[in-house]
Short mmCIF file of C-alpha atoms and ligand atoms in Angstrom, two decimals:
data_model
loop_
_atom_site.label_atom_id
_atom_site.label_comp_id
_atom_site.label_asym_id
_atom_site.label_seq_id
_atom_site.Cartn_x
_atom_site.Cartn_y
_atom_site.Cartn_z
CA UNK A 1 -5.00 -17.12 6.35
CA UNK A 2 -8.08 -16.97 5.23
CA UNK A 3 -9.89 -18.22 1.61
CA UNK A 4 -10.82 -15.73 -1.01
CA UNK A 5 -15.18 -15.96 -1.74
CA UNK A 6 -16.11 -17.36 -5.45
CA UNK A 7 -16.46 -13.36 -6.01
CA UNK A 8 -13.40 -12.11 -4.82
CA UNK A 9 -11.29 -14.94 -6.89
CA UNK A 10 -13.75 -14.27 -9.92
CA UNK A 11 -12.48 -10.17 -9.80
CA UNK A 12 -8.84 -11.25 -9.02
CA UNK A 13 -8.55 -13.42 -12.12
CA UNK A 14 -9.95 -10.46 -13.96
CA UNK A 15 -7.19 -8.47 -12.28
CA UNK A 16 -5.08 -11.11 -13.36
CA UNK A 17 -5.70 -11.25 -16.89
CA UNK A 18 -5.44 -7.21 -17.26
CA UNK A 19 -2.43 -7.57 -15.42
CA UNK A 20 -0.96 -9.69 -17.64
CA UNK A 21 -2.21 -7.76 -21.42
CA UNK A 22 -0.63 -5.06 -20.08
CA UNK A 23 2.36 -5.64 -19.08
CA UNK A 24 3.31 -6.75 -22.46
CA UNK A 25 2.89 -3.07 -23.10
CA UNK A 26 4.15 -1.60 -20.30
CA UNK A 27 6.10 -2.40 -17.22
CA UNK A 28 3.92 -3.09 -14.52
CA UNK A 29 5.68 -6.67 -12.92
CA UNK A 30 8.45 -9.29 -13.09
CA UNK A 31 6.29 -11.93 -11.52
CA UNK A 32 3.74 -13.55 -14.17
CA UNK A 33 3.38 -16.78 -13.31
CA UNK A 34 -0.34 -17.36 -11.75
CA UNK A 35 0.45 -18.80 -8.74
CA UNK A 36 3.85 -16.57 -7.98
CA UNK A 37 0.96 -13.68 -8.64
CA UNK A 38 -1.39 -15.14 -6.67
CA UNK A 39 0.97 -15.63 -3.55
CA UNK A 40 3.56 -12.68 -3.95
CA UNK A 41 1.10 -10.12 -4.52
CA UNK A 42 -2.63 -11.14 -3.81
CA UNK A 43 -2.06 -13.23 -0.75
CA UNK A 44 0.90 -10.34 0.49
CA UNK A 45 -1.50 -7.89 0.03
CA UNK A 46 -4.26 -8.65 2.08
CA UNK A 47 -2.36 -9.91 4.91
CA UNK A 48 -3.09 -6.30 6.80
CA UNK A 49 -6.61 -7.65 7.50
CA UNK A 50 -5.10 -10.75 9.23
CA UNK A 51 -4.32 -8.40 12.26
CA UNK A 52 -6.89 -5.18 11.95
CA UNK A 53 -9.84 -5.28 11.79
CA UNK A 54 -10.76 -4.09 8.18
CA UNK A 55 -14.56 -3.35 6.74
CA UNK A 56 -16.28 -5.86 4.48
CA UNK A 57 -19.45 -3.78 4.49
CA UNK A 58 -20.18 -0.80 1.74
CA UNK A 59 -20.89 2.57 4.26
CA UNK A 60 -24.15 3.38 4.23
CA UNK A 61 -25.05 6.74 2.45
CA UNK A 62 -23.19 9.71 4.25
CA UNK A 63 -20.77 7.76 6.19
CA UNK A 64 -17.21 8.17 4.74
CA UNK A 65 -16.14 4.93 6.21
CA UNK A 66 -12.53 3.80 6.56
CA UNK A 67 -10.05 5.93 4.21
CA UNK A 68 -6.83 3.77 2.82
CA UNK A 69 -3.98 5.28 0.85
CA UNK A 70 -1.31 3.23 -0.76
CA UNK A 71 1.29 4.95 -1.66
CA UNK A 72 3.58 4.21 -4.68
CA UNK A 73 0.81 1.75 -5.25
CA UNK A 74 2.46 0.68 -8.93
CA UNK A 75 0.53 -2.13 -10.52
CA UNK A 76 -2.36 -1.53 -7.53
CA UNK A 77 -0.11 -3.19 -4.44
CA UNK A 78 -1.47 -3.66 -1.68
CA UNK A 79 -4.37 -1.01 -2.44
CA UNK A 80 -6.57 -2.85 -4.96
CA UNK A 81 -6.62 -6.54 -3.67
CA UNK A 82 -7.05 -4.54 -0.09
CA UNK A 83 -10.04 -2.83 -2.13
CA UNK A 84 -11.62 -6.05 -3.56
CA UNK A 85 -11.41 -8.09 -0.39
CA UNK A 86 -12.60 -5.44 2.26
CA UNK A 87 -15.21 -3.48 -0.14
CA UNK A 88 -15.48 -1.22 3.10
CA UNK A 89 -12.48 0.66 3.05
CA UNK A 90 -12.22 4.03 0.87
CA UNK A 91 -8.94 3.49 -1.26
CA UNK A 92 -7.18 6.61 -2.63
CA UNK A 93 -4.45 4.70 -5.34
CA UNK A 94 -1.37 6.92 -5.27
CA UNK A 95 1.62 6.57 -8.11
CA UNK A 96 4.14 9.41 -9.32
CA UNK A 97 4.03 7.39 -12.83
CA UNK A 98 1.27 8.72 -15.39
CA UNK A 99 0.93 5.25 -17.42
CA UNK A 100 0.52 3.45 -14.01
CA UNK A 101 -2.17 4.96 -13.11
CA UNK A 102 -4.11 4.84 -16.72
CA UNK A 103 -3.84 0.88 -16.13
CA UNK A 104 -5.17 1.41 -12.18
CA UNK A 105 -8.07 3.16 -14.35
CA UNK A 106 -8.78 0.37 -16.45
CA UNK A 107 -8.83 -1.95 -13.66
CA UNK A 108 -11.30 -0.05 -11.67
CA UNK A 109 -13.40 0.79 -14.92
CA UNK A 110 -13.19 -3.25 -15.58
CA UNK A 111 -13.73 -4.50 -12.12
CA UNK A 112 -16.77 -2.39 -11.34
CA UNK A 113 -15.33 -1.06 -8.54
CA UNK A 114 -16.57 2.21 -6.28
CA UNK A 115 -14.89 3.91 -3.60
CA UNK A 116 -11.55 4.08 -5.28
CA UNK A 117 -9.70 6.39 -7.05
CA UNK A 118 -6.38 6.49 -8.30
CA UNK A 119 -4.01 9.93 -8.50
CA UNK A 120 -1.12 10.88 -10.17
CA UNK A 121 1.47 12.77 -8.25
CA UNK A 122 4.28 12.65 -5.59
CA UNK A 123 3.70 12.25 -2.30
CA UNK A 124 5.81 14.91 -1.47
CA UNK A 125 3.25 17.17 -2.78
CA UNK A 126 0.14 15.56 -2.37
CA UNK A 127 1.01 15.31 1.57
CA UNK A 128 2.08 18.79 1.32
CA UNK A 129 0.88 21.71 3.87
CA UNK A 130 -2.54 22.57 2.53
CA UNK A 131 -3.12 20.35 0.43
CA UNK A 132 -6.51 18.45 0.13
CA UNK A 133 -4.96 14.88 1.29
CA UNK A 134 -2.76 15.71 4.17
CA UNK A 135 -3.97 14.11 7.28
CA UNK A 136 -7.19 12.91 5.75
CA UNK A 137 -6.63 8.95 5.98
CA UNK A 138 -6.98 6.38 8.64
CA UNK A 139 -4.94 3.80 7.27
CA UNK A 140 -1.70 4.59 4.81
CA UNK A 141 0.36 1.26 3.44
CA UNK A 142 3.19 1.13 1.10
CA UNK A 143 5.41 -1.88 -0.12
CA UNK A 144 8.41 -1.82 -1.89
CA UNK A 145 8.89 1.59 -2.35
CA UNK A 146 11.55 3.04 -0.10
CA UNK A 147 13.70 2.80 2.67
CA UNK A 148 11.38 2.81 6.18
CA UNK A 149 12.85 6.51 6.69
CA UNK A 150 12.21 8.14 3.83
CA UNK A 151 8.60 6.25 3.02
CA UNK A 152 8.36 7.23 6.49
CA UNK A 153 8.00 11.41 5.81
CA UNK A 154 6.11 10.17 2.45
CA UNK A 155 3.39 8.35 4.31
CA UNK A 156 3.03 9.86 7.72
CA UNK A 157 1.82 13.26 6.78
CA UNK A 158 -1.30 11.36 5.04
CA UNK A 159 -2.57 10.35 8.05
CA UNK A 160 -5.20 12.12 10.50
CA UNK A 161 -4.41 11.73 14.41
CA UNK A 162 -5.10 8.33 15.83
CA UNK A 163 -3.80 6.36 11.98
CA UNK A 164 -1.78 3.87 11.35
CA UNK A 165 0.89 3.44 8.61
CA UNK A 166 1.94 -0.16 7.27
CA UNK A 167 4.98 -0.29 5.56
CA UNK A 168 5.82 -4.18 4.11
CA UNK A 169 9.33 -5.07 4.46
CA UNK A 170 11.35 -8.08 4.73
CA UNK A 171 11.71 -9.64 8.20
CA UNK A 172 15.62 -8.65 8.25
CA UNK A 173 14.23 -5.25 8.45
CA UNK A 174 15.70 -4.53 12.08
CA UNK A 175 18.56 -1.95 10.81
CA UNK A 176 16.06 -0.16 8.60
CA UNK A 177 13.37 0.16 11.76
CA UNK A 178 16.72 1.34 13.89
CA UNK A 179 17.54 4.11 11.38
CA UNK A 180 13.84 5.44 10.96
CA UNK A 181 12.78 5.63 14.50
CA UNK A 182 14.20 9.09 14.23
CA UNK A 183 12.10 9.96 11.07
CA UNK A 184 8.99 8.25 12.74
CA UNK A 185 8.84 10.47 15.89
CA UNK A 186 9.86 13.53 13.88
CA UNK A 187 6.97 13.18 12.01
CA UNK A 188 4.49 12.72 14.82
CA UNK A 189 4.28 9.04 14.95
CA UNK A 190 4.97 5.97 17.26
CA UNK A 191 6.54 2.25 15.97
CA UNK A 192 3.24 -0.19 17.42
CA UNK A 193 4.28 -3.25 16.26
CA UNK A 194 6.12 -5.54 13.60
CA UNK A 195 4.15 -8.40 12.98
CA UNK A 196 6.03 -11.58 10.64
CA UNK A 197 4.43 -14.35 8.58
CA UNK A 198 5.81 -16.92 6.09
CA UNK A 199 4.29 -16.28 2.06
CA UNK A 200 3.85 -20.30 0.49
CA UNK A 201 6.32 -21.59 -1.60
CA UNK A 202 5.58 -20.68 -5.16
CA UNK A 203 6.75 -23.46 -7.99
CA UNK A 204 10.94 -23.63 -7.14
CA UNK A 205 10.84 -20.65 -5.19
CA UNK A 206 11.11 -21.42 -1.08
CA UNK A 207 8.94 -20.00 1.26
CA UNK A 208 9.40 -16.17 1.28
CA UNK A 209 9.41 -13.84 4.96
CA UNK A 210 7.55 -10.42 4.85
CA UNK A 211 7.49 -8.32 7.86
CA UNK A 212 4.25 -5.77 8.27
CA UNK A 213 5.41 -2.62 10.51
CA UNK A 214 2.67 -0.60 12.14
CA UNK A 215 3.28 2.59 12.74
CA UNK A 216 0.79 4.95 14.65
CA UNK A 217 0.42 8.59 14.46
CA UNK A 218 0.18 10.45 17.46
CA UNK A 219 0.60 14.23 17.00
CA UNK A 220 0.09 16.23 14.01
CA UNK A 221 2.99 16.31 11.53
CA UNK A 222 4.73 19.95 11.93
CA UNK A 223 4.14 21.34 8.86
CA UNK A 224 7.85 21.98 7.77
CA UNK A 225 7.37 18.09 6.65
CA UNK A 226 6.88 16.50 4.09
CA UNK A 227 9.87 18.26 2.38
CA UNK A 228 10.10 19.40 -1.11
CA UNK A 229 10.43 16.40 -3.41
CA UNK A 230 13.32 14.63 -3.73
CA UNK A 231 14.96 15.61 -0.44
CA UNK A 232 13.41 12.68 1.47
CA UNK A 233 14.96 10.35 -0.05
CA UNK A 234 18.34 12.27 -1.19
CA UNK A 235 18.53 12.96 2.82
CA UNK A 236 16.53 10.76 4.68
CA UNK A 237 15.36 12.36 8.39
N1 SAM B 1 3.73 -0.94 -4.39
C1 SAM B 1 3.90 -1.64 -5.65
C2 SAM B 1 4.30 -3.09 -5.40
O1 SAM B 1 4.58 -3.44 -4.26
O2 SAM B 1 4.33 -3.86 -6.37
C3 SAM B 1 4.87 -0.91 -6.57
C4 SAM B 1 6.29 -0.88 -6.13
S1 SAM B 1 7.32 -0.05 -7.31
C5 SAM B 1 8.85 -0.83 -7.02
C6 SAM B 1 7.48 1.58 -6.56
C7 SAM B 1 6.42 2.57 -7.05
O3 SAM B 1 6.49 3.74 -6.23
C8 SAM B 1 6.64 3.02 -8.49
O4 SAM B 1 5.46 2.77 -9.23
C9 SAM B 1 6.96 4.51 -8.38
O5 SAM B 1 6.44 5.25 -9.46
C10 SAM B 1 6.31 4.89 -7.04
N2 SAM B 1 6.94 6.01 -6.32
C11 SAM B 1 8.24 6.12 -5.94
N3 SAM B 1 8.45 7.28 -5.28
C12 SAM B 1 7.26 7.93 -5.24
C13 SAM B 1 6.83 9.18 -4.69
N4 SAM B 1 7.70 10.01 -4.06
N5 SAM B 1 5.53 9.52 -4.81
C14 SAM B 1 4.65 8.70 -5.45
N6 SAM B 1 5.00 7.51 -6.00
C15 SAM B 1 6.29 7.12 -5.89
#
């Protein structure tokens, strides 16, 4: 793994400190503790660019660059420690909760940060037929938001041809990878690879397993997905 730069630890312990003032106000995570934060949900984060190759470099004027959407991004994970360590990528912050995504404001505001925005809505809409996000992104990840088959028809309709969704999962994920692949082809998309890696121990806490699934589309999403809201998850594909 690699080492944060003096400026990328100098805007995470911003991120930090907002992190912490607001979550006295509203509920953004259990873990507080700075290492625990630093490990569980900096470090996880940015593992993605241990196996892609991810942009460190601002696109010049007029190119669009890489486009990243995390979905059900919550407190801005993986999308905003993605954002601050590969400047490069074009991150599109999605989150179905309003006051979510007034802190996601603040810490883009507070940060400085350009080339990321963060939206209010349901994926089930904002991936919908016609609308202005469907298969617009080359990369879509997503972590702790659903089971692989449901986050499945969430995420997969975001991406263009040629993308790749990540979904983090645990690395006892093998039943939930048997029960999506039918939800993953449906959708237009391929299972790549699962790659596994060991988080540090944090304080008491052991060693924790995480599991990054890469998923690749290959065919345009048929436009009778994703369906209306609610039903992906109520009956996954
Ligand atoms: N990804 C963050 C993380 O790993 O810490 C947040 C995980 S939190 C448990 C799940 C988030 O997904 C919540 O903030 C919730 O509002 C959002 N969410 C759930 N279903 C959604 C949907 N259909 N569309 C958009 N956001 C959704």
């Amino acid at each position: 793994m690699r080492d944060f730069t003096p400026e990328q630890t100098a805007q995470l312990e911003c991120y930090y400190e907002l992190l912490l003032d607001w979550n006295s106000r509203i509920n953004l995570t259990a873990i507080t503790e700075h290492d625990a934060v630093w490990q569980r949900h900096f470090r996880d984060s940015v593992m993605p660019g241990e196996y892609l190759t991810l942009p460190e470099e601002i696109p010049s004027d007029g190119d669009v660059g890489t486009r990243l959407l995390d979905m059900g991004t919550g407190a801005g994970f993986p999308g905003i420690p993605l954002k601050i360590c590969y400047p490069g990528l074009q991150v599109t912050l999605v989150d179905s909760l309003q006051k979510r995504i007034g802190f996601l404001e603040a810490v883009i505001h507070e940060l400085g940060l350009t080339g990321i925005t963060a939206i209010h809505g349901r994926a089930e809409e904002l991936a919908a037929p016609g609308a202005p996000l469907r298969e617009s992104f080359d990369l879509v990840t997503s972590r702790a938001v659903a089971r692989l088959s449901t986050l499945s028809e969430y995420c997969v309709p975001f991406l263009k041809v040629g993308g790749q969704f990540i979904a983090y999962k645990s690395p006892d994920c093998t039943e939930e990878l048997t029960d999506a692949k039918q939800a993953i082809f449906l959708l237009g998309g391929r299972l790549d690879r699962v790659e596994t890696f060991e988080l540090p121990a944090v304080g008491d806490e052991p060693p924790q397993g995480r599991a990054l699934i890469f998923i690749k589309k290959q065919q345009s999403t048929a436009k009778t997905y994703p369906r209306r809201a609610g039903l992906p998850s109520k009956k996954p594909l």
